[in-house]
Amino acid sequence: MKTEVVIIGGGPSGLLLSQLLNRAGVDTVILERTSRARVLARIRAGVLEDGTVNLLREAGVGDRMDREGQPHEGCYLTDDDLMVRINFYELTGKKVMVYGQTEVTADLYDAQDAIGTTIVHEVEGVVIQDAATTAPYVEYTKDGVLHRVDCRFVAGCDGFHGVSRQTIPAEKRDEFERVYPFGWLGVLSRTPPANHELIYANSRHGFALASMRNENLCRYYVQVPLTDKVEEWSDDRFWEALKMRLPHETAQNMITGPSIEKSIAPLRSFVSEPLRWGSLFLVGDSAHIVPPTGAKGLNLAVSDVYYLHDALIAALKKNNMSGVESYADRALARIWKAMRFSWQMTTMLHQFDGEDSFAAQMRKATLSHLSQSETARRDLAENYIGLPF
Ligand code: FAS
Ligand code: PHB
């Protein structure tokens, strides 16, 4: 098989990159390790930045998002009963869109099917060969048969546990990491939202997040020790822990119900440099991971796609390699700023094992300052709605 760009990974970054390239007349092949059903069963991000919303519309996959998504003009940060509203719209003139990553991924699959893009599911043994040359190829096995795809470029959209990052020699990689000593226990429930906007809650009992997917589907998280197992958390125990961390009035009025999904996700900050190795480009979670506190993971994958799709179209259609040469630096400049914001939100809102009373006071003072300073709220709002691409 021969194509212009092989994309490894059929998650949001791989699908969006393929969609944008196909619409510009660039041929792609997507290789995905799991089944489509398993990709679409994942419960991940819930908040889309302004730039992400615009790029999805440009890719021709914004219609259902615009029909079913919920534009949000603000969110709350709370400290026990102190509620600080960050009014993004008033402070930046922009909003975010509450529309689940699962839905974005489904919309992208539908659009790619309509184009007739080759997406090979349940591949095994993907190996990127000759990545450092201008004639790379990718080998994979499907149903026991070995296949080879020759191409001009390879996009590594295969997430944190993929093969792309590992294709860059370890001695050529600089990796930066902060592993947090806690995780997020997440629950999905068919209940009305506890609040009309998201609540990021700091409390003496630990962090909690009250989010939603729509008026009848909510996503909640509580900070848990890394040693906790999801089977140790009954629904009743979860709701009790959540209510202790939310403002008293919100907790009193919220409607709980059975969990339809429950899982624990570890939190880490991670960046691997370089993002380019010859004809191979790392995109999204294959290159970086952020703690979900800043709602940046999916959105950062999208900005990588924005930079790379531009570069590959220029290279393949106009023989202009300037975008290819500058991709890594352009993407990393935005990645590191989102890394900082996600780290700042995480340290500002979570209790750390063994912390002293001073740390708890610093969290309280930060939230108190936010409640009194429009400048501080504007800084948070500019980062939360997404820095410019
Ligand atoms: P993905 O990991 O989504 O996709 C990579 C794809 O590559 C997968 O489908 C995988 O099966 C495939 N793959 C892997 N190895 C392969 C191989 N060798 N060959 C072929 N295919 C291969 N972000 C937020 O903004 N907010 C959140 O609340 C949030 N919650 C999260 C919760 C969890 C449990 C996790 C793991 C992540 C969460 N994220 C969140 C981050 C997440 O949304 C990612 O940023 C987003 O999925 C990135 O998309 P991709 O880069 O496409 O990577
Ligand atoms: C979610 O709805 O899953 C969500 C929203 C905002 C975050 C993290 C997760 O920061």
Short mmCIF file of C-alpha atoms and ligand atoms in Angstrom, two decimals:
data_model
loop_
_atom_site.label_atom_id
_atom_site.label_comp_id
_atom_site.label_asym_id
_atom_site.label_seq_id
_atom_site.Cartn_x
_atom_site.Cartn_y
_atom_site.Cartn_z
CA MET A 1 0.00 0.00 0.00
CA LYS A 2 1.24 3.59 -0.63
CA THR A 3 -0.09 6.88 0.75
CA GLU A 4 1.14 10.39 1.50
CA VAL A 5 0.74 10.36 5.30
CA VAL A 6 0.41 7.34 7.59
CA ILE A 7 -1.33 8.28 10.84
CA ILE A 8 -0.76 5.96 13.76
CA GLY A 9 -3.70 6.14 16.19
CA GLY A 10 -7.42 6.55 15.58
CA GLY A 11 -8.13 8.80 18.56
CA PRO A 12 -9.14 12.47 18.28
CA SER A 13 -5.75 13.78 17.12
CA GLY A 14 -5.27 11.14 14.43
CA LEU A 15 -8.81 11.48 13.14
CA LEU A 16 -8.80 15.29 13.10
CA LEU A 17 -5.42 15.41 11.34
CA SER A 18 -6.66 12.95 8.71
CA GLN A 19 -9.89 14.88 8.23
CA LEU A 20 -8.09 18.19 7.68
CA LEU A 21 -5.51 16.64 5.33
CA ASN A 22 -8.14 14.77 3.30
CA ARG A 23 -10.14 17.97 2.84
CA ALA A 24 -6.98 19.55 1.38
CA GLY A 25 -6.51 16.64 -1.04
CA VAL A 26 -3.83 14.82 0.96
CA ASP A 27 -4.13 11.03 1.07
CA THR A 28 -3.89 9.33 4.49
CA VAL A 29 -4.10 5.88 6.08
CA ILE A 30 -4.98 5.53 9.78
CA LEU A 31 -3.73 2.53 11.75
CA GLU A 32 -5.58 1.96 15.06
CA ARG A 33 -4.68 -0.73 17.61
CA THR A 34 -8.16 -1.29 19.01
CA SER A 35 -11.68 -1.64 17.64
CA ARG A 36 -13.77 1.41 16.84
CA ALA A 37 -16.21 0.41 19.57
CA ARG A 38 -13.44 0.48 22.19
CA VAL A 39 -12.18 3.86 21.04
CA LEU A 40 -15.73 5.23 21.28
CA ALA A 41 -16.33 3.67 24.71
CA ARG A 42 -13.64 5.83 26.32
CA ILE A 43 -14.86 8.62 28.65
CA ARG A 44 -12.30 11.42 28.47
CA ALA A 45 -12.40 15.19 28.04
CA GLY A 46 -15.50 17.33 28.38
CA VAL A 47 -14.47 20.94 27.66
CA LEU A 48 -13.46 22.30 24.22
CA GLU A 49 -11.44 25.51 23.96
CA ASP A 50 -12.48 28.25 21.56
CA GLY A 51 -9.69 27.29 19.12
CA THR A 52 -10.75 23.64 19.16
CA VAL A 53 -14.37 24.55 18.42
CA ASN A 54 -13.29 26.67 15.44
CA LEU A 55 -10.97 24.00 14.02
CA LEU A 56 -13.66 21.32 14.30
CA ARG A 57 -16.01 23.60 12.35
CA GLU A 58 -13.26 24.20 9.75
CA ALA A 59 -12.84 20.42 9.46
CA GLY A 60 -16.56 20.10 8.69
CA VAL A 61 -17.41 18.24 11.90
CA GLY A 62 -18.97 21.05 13.95
CA ASP A 63 -22.68 20.64 13.15
CA ARG A 64 -23.69 18.21 15.94
CA MET A 65 -21.39 20.02 18.38
CA ASP A 66 -23.18 23.29 17.59
CA ARG A 67 -26.58 21.59 17.96
CA GLU A 68 -25.94 19.51 21.09
CA GLY A 69 -22.94 21.17 22.75
CA GLN A 70 -23.37 23.73 25.53
CA PRO A 71 -21.46 27.03 25.27
CA HIS A 72 -20.29 28.07 28.75
CA GLU A 73 -19.42 31.66 29.65
CA GLY A 74 -17.78 30.87 32.96
CA CYS A 75 -16.90 28.37 35.67
CA TYR A 76 -16.48 28.40 39.46
CA LEU A 77 -13.48 27.82 41.68
CA THR A 78 -14.54 27.18 45.26
CA ASP A 79 -12.90 26.95 48.67
CA ASP A 80 -15.39 25.24 50.97
CA ASP A 81 -18.28 27.78 50.76
CA LEU A 82 -16.35 30.60 49.00
CA MET A 83 -17.49 30.52 45.34
CA VAL A 84 -15.40 32.49 42.82
CA ARG A 85 -16.90 32.78 39.35
CA ILE A 86 -14.46 33.17 36.46
CA ASN A 87 -16.51 34.93 33.80
CA PHE A 88 -14.49 33.99 30.69
CA TYR A 89 -16.87 35.81 28.35
CA GLU A 90 -16.73 39.13 30.22
CA LEU A 91 -12.95 38.86 30.71
CA THR A 92 -11.89 37.56 27.27
CA GLY A 93 -14.90 37.85 24.94
CA LYS A 94 -14.72 34.06 24.43
CA LYS A 95 -16.52 30.96 25.71
CA VAL A 96 -15.76 27.25 25.98
CA MET A 97 -17.96 24.46 24.63
CA VAL A 98 -19.07 21.58 26.85
CA TYR A 99 -19.19 18.63 24.42
CA GLY A 100 -17.60 15.28 25.27
CA GLN A 101 -14.48 13.94 23.57
CA THR A 102 -16.44 10.77 22.90
CA GLU A 103 -18.87 12.78 20.75
CA VAL A 104 -16.04 14.62 18.96
CA THR A 105 -14.43 11.27 18.14
CA ALA A 106 -17.72 9.81 16.88
CA ASP A 107 -18.30 12.86 14.67
CA LEU A 108 -14.79 12.51 13.24
CA TYR A 109 -15.26 8.81 12.49
CA ASP A 110 -18.53 9.57 10.70
CA ALA A 111 -16.84 12.30 8.62
CA GLN A 112 -13.87 10.08 7.76
CA ASP A 113 -16.24 7.28 6.70
CA ALA A 114 -18.06 9.74 4.46
CA ILE A 115 -14.75 10.59 2.76
CA GLY A 116 -13.87 6.89 2.50
CA THR A 117 -10.55 7.21 4.32
CA THR A 118 -8.69 3.94 4.94
CA ILE A 119 -8.86 3.27 8.69
CA VAL A 120 -7.46 -0.11 9.71
CA HIS A 121 -8.62 -1.22 13.17
CA GLU A 122 -7.18 -3.87 15.47
CA VAL A 123 -3.71 -3.69 13.95
CA GLU A 124 -0.82 -5.27 15.81
CA GLY A 125 2.94 -4.93 15.79
CA VAL A 126 3.12 -1.46 14.25
CA VAL A 127 6.73 -0.56 13.41
CA ILE A 128 7.85 2.71 11.83
CA GLN A 129 10.79 2.00 9.49
CA ASP A 130 13.28 4.55 8.07
CA ALA A 131 11.62 7.39 10.00
CA ALA A 132 14.77 9.50 9.66
CA THR A 133 14.67 9.28 5.85
CA THR A 134 12.40 10.93 3.26
CA ALA A 135 10.93 7.52 2.37
CA PRO A 136 9.62 6.03 5.61
CA TYR A 137 7.30 3.06 5.71
CA VAL A 138 5.15 1.46 8.38
CA GLU A 139 4.73 -2.27 8.94
CA TYR A 140 1.82 -3.81 10.82
CA THR A 141 0.04 -7.11 11.21
CA LYS A 142 -3.69 -7.57 10.72
CA ASP A 143 -5.35 -10.98 11.18
CA GLY A 144 -1.91 -12.55 11.17
CA VAL A 145 -0.92 -11.03 7.81
CA LEU A 146 2.07 -8.64 7.64
CA HIS A 147 1.41 -5.39 5.74
CA ARG A 148 3.60 -2.49 4.63
CA VAL A 149 2.53 1.09 3.86
CA ASP A 150 5.02 3.36 2.07
CA CYS A 151 4.55 7.09 2.64
CA ARG A 152 6.23 10.52 2.73
CA PHE A 153 5.36 11.42 6.34
CA VAL A 154 4.27 9.58 9.52
CA ALA A 155 2.12 11.24 12.22
CA GLY A 156 2.45 9.62 15.64
CA CYS A 157 -1.03 10.15 17.12
CA ASP A 158 -0.87 6.96 19.20
CA GLY A 159 -1.06 8.38 22.71
CA PHE A 160 1.16 7.99 25.74
CA HIS A 161 1.59 4.21 25.37
CA GLY A 162 2.10 4.20 21.60
CA VAL A 163 5.13 3.26 19.48
CA SER A 164 5.84 6.63 17.86
CA ARG A 165 7.69 8.31 20.71
CA GLN A 166 9.72 5.12 21.24
CA THR A 167 10.79 5.26 17.58
CA ILE A 168 12.92 8.31 18.39
CA PRO A 169 16.17 6.93 19.89
CA ALA A 170 16.10 7.27 23.71
CA GLU A 171 19.43 9.07 23.70
CA LYS A 172 17.97 11.72 21.40
CA ARG A 173 14.91 12.34 23.60
CA ASP A 174 14.62 14.84 26.49
CA GLU A 175 11.70 13.89 28.74
CA PHE A 176 10.24 16.12 31.46
CA GLU A 177 7.82 14.62 33.99
CA ARG A 178 5.97 15.36 37.22
CA VAL A 179 3.88 12.48 38.58
CA TYR A 180 1.28 13.65 41.12
CA PRO A 181 0.73 11.61 44.31
CA PHE A 182 -3.00 11.25 43.72
CA GLY A 183 -5.53 10.32 41.05
CA TRP A 184 -9.04 11.36 39.99
CA LEU A 185 -11.92 8.98 40.62
CA GLY A 186 -14.45 9.83 37.91
CA VAL A 187 -18.16 8.97 37.78
CA LEU A 188 -20.65 9.39 34.94
CA SER A 189 -24.32 9.53 36.02
CA ARG A 190 -27.62 10.20 34.25
CA THR A 191 -28.54 13.05 36.59
CA PRO A 192 -29.06 16.81 36.12
CA PRO A 193 -25.94 18.95 36.76
CA ALA A 194 -25.28 20.06 40.35
CA ASN A 195 -24.57 23.54 38.95
CA HIS A 196 -25.16 25.25 35.58
CA GLU A 197 -21.40 25.76 35.17
CA LEU A 198 -18.38 23.64 36.14
CA ILE A 199 -17.17 23.78 39.74
CA TYR A 200 -13.48 23.16 40.55
CA ALA A 201 -13.58 22.66 44.31
CA ASN A 202 -10.72 22.98 46.79
CA SER A 203 -11.65 21.76 50.26
CA ARG A 204 -10.06 20.45 53.42
CA HIS A 205 -11.28 17.00 52.30
CA GLY A 206 -9.50 17.24 48.93
CA PHE A 207 -10.28 18.31 45.35
CA ALA A 208 -13.53 17.68 43.46
CA LEU A 209 -14.84 18.67 40.03
CA ALA A 210 -18.51 18.91 39.09
CA SER A 211 -18.85 18.81 35.30
CA MET A 212 -21.45 17.63 32.81
CA ARG A 213 -22.03 16.34 29.27
CA ASN A 214 -25.61 17.62 28.90
CA GLU A 215 -28.69 18.46 31.00
CA ASN A 216 -29.14 14.80 31.94
CA LEU A 217 -25.61 13.44 31.98
CA CYS A 218 -23.02 14.52 34.56
CA ARG A 219 -19.33 13.87 35.04
CA TYR A 220 -17.92 14.19 38.57
CA TYR A 221 -14.43 13.63 39.98
CA VAL A 222 -12.92 13.43 43.46
CA GLN A 223 -9.20 13.36 44.30
CA VAL A 224 -8.19 9.95 45.68
CA PRO A 225 -4.90 8.44 46.86
CA LEU A 226 -3.04 6.55 44.12
CA THR A 227 -3.38 3.39 46.22
CA ASP A 228 -7.20 3.43 45.99
CA LYS A 229 -8.97 0.87 43.80
CA VAL A 230 -12.22 1.71 42.02
CA GLU A 231 -13.92 -1.35 43.56
CA GLU A 232 -13.35 0.22 47.00
CA TRP A 233 -15.64 3.10 46.01
CA SER A 234 -19.38 2.38 46.18
CA ASP A 235 -21.68 4.97 44.66
CA ASP A 236 -22.82 6.02 48.13
CA ARG A 237 -19.23 6.53 49.27
CA PHE A 238 -18.52 8.58 46.13
CA TRP A 239 -21.55 10.87 46.51
CA GLU A 240 -20.77 11.43 50.19
CA ALA A 241 -17.14 12.37 49.42
CA LEU A 242 -18.22 14.67 46.57
CA LYS A 243 -20.81 16.49 48.70
CA MET A 244 -18.27 17.09 51.48
CA ARG A 245 -16.00 18.91 48.99
CA LEU A 246 -18.59 21.04 47.17
CA PRO A 247 -20.08 24.25 48.58
CA HIS A 248 -22.71 23.40 51.19
CA GLU A 249 -25.69 24.78 49.22
CA THR A 250 -24.66 23.00 45.98
CA ALA A 251 -24.23 19.72 47.86
CA GLN A 252 -27.56 20.05 49.61
CA ASN A 253 -29.52 20.57 46.37
CA MET A 254 -27.74 18.16 44.03
CA ILE A 255 -29.46 15.05 42.64
CA THR A 256 -27.42 11.84 42.76
CA GLY A 257 -28.00 8.57 40.95
CA PRO A 258 -26.34 5.28 39.94
CA SER A 259 -22.93 5.54 38.25
CA ILE A 260 -22.91 4.32 34.63
CA GLU A 261 -19.11 4.61 34.46
CA LYS A 262 -16.55 4.75 37.26
CA SER A 263 -12.75 4.84 36.87
CA ILE A 264 -9.56 6.17 38.43
CA ALA A 265 -7.09 8.12 36.28
CA PRO A 266 -3.55 8.93 37.46
CA LEU A 267 -2.30 12.50 37.03
CA ARG A 268 0.99 13.44 35.46
CA SER A 269 2.66 16.30 33.61
CA PHE A 270 4.87 15.03 30.80
CA VAL A 271 6.62 16.39 27.71
CA SER A 272 8.95 14.55 25.34
CA GLU A 273 11.20 16.54 23.00
CA PRO A 274 11.83 16.61 20.07
CA LEU A 275 8.42 16.37 18.41
CA ARG A 276 10.02 15.61 15.03
CA TRP A 277 12.38 12.83 13.95
CA GLY A 278 13.02 13.10 10.20
CA SER A 279 9.65 12.32 8.58
CA LEU A 280 7.97 11.34 11.89
CA PHE A 281 5.97 13.88 13.92
CA LEU A 282 4.62 13.36 17.45
CA VAL A 283 1.11 14.73 18.03
CA GLY A 284 -1.09 14.92 21.15
CA ASP A 285 -0.68 12.45 24.00
CA SER A 286 2.20 10.65 22.22
CA ALA A 287 4.25 13.78 23.00
CA HIS A 288 2.69 15.24 26.14
CA ILE A 289 0.33 14.59 29.02
CA VAL A 290 -1.29 17.18 31.28
CA PRO A 291 -3.30 16.67 34.50
CA PRO A 292 -6.98 17.21 33.53
CA THR A 293 -7.35 20.07 36.06
CA GLY A 294 -6.88 22.66 33.33
CA ALA A 295 -9.04 20.89 30.69
CA LYS A 296 -6.05 21.02 28.32
CA GLY A 297 -5.31 17.43 27.21
CA LEU A 298 -7.57 17.11 24.19
CA ASN A 299 -7.26 20.82 23.37
CA LEU A 300 -3.45 20.64 23.28
CA ALA A 301 -3.69 17.66 20.90
CA VAL A 302 -5.86 19.84 18.66
CA SER A 303 -3.34 22.69 18.52
CA ASP A 304 -0.61 20.20 17.57
CA VAL A 305 -2.91 19.04 14.75
CA TYR A 306 -3.48 22.64 13.69
CA TYR A 307 0.26 23.28 13.29
CA LEU A 308 1.02 19.93 11.63
CA HIS A 309 -1.83 19.90 9.14
CA ASP A 310 -0.73 23.32 7.86
CA ALA A 311 2.86 22.12 7.57
CA LEU A 312 2.10 18.85 5.75
CA ILE A 313 -0.27 20.48 3.25
CA ALA A 314 2.39 23.11 2.40
CA ALA A 315 5.06 20.41 2.05
CA LEU A 316 2.98 18.02 -0.07
CA LYS A 317 1.04 20.49 -2.17
CA LYS A 318 3.50 23.41 -2.54
CA ASN A 319 6.84 21.72 -1.83
CA ASN A 320 7.25 24.27 0.97
CA MET A 321 9.04 22.65 3.94
CA SER A 322 9.03 25.71 6.23
CA GLY A 323 6.08 24.46 8.31
CA VAL A 324 7.65 21.03 8.66
CA GLU A 325 10.89 22.63 9.85
CA SER A 326 9.07 24.86 12.39
CA TYR A 327 6.37 22.41 13.62
CA ALA A 328 8.20 21.27 16.75
CA ASP A 329 9.15 24.76 17.96
CA ARG A 330 5.67 26.21 17.22
CA ALA A 331 3.86 23.34 18.98
CA LEU A 332 6.22 23.23 21.96
CA ALA A 333 5.84 26.97 22.60
CA ARG A 334 2.09 26.43 23.19
CA ILE A 335 2.55 23.02 24.88
CA TRP A 336 4.77 24.42 27.62
CA LYS A 337 2.37 27.29 28.39
CA ALA A 338 -0.52 24.83 28.72
CA MET A 339 1.73 22.57 30.81
CA ARG A 340 2.36 25.46 33.19
CA PHE A 341 -1.34 26.35 33.51
CA SER A 342 -2.35 22.72 34.13
CA TRP A 343 0.38 22.34 36.77
CA GLN A 344 -0.66 25.64 38.41
CA MET A 345 -4.36 24.64 38.55
CA THR A 346 -3.41 21.23 39.96
CA THR A 347 -1.14 22.57 42.70
CA MET A 348 -3.64 25.34 43.53
CA LEU A 349 -6.58 22.98 44.05
CA HIS A 350 -5.25 19.67 45.41
CA GLN A 351 -4.02 18.62 48.83
CA PHE A 352 -0.59 16.97 48.72
CA ASP A 353 0.31 14.16 51.14
CA GLY A 354 2.40 15.44 54.03
CA GLU A 355 1.94 19.11 53.14
CA ASP A 356 2.25 21.58 56.00
CA SER A 357 -0.43 24.05 57.13
CA PHE A 358 1.33 26.78 55.15
CA ALA A 359 0.46 25.05 51.86
CA ALA A 360 -3.23 24.94 52.77
CA GLN A 361 -3.08 28.64 53.62
CA MET A 362 -1.46 29.39 50.23
CA ARG A 363 -4.37 27.64 48.45
CA LYS A 364 -6.88 29.66 50.46
CA ALA A 365 -5.00 32.91 49.78
CA THR A 366 -4.86 32.17 46.04
CA LEU A 367 -8.60 31.66 45.87
CA SER A 368 -9.22 34.71 48.04
CA HIS A 369 -7.02 36.78 45.69
CA LEU A 370 -8.96 35.47 42.68
CA SER A 371 -12.19 36.56 44.32
CA GLN A 372 -10.86 40.12 44.72
CA SER A 373 -8.68 40.65 41.62
CA GLU A 374 -10.11 40.98 38.13
CA THR A 375 -6.54 40.84 36.80
CA ALA A 376 -5.99 37.45 38.43
CA ARG A 377 -9.33 36.19 37.09
CA ARG A 378 -8.49 37.46 33.57
CA ASP A 379 -5.15 35.61 33.62
CA LEU A 380 -6.91 32.37 34.57
CA ALA A 381 -9.68 32.97 32.01
CA GLU A 382 -7.19 33.59 29.13
CA ASN A 383 -5.50 30.28 29.85
CA TYR A 384 -8.69 28.32 30.43
CA ILE A 385 -10.41 29.33 27.15
CA GLY A 386 -7.12 28.54 25.40
CA LEU A 387 -4.13 30.63 24.36
CA PRO A 388 -4.07 31.57 20.65
CA PHE A 389 -2.78 28.91 18.20
P1 FAS B 1 -5.47 9.11 22.49
O1 FAS B 1 -4.74 8.36 23.57
O2 FAS B 1 -6.86 9.57 22.72
O3 FAS B 1 -5.52 8.21 21.16
C1 FAS B 1 -4.40 7.42 20.79
C2 FAS B 1 -4.92 6.26 19.95
O4 FAS B 1 -3.79 5.52 19.48
C3 FAS B 1 -5.78 5.30 20.77
O5 FAS B 1 -7.00 5.06 20.12
C4 FAS B 1 -4.93 4.03 20.87
O6 FAS B 1 -5.72 2.86 20.86
C5 FAS B 1 -4.08 4.13 19.62
N1 FAS B 1 -2.78 3.43 19.72
C6 FAS B 1 -1.96 3.34 20.78
N2 FAS B 1 -0.87 2.61 20.47
C7 FAS B 1 -1.02 2.23 19.17
C8 FAS B 1 -0.24 1.47 18.26
N3 FAS B 1 0.92 0.95 18.65
N4 FAS B 1 -0.69 1.28 17.00
C9 FAS B 1 -1.88 1.83 16.61
N5 FAS B 1 -2.68 2.57 17.41
C10 FAS B 1 -2.24 2.76 18.68
N6 FAS B 1 -8.22 15.58 28.63
C11 FAS B 1 -8.97 16.66 28.93
O7 FAS B 1 -8.82 17.70 28.30
N7 FAS B 1 -9.92 16.58 29.92
C12 FAS B 1 -10.15 15.42 30.62
O8 FAS B 1 -11.00 15.37 31.48
C13 FAS B 1 -9.39 14.28 30.33
N8 FAS B 1 -9.60 13.10 31.00
C14 FAS B 1 -8.83 12.01 30.68
C15 FAS B 1 -9.03 10.78 31.35
C16 FAS B 1 -8.25 9.66 31.04
C17 FAS B 1 -8.47 8.35 31.77
C18 FAS B 1 -7.23 9.77 30.06
C19 FAS B 1 -6.33 8.59 29.73
C20 FAS B 1 -7.02 10.98 29.40
C21 FAS B 1 -7.84 12.10 29.70
N9 FAS B 1 -7.67 13.32 29.03
C22 FAS B 1 -8.42 14.41 29.32
C23 FAS B 1 -6.68 13.48 28.03
C24 FAS B 1 -7.21 12.90 26.73
O9 FAS B 1 -8.45 13.49 26.46
C25 FAS B 1 -6.18 13.09 25.67
O10 FAS B 1 -5.59 14.38 25.73
C26 FAS B 1 -6.70 12.85 24.28
O11 FAS B 1 -7.30 11.59 24.26
C27 FAS B 1 -5.53 12.98 23.33
O12 FAS B 1 -5.89 12.46 22.11
P2 FAS B 1 -4.86 11.62 21.22
O13 FAS B 1 -3.57 12.37 21.14
O14 FAS B 1 -5.59 11.26 19.99
O15 FAS B 1 -4.52 10.33 22.09
C1 PHB B 2 -14.92 16.58 32.18
O1 PHB B 2 -16.07 17.03 32.00
O2 PHB B 2 -14.62 15.38 32.05
C2 PHB B 2 -13.82 17.55 32.57
C3 PHB B 2 -14.07 18.90 32.48
C4 PHB B 2 -13.06 19.80 32.84
C5 PHB B 2 -11.84 19.32 33.29
C6 PHB B 2 -11.59 17.96 33.37
C7 PHB B 2 -12.60 17.05 33.01
O3 PHB B 2 -10.86 20.20 33.65
#
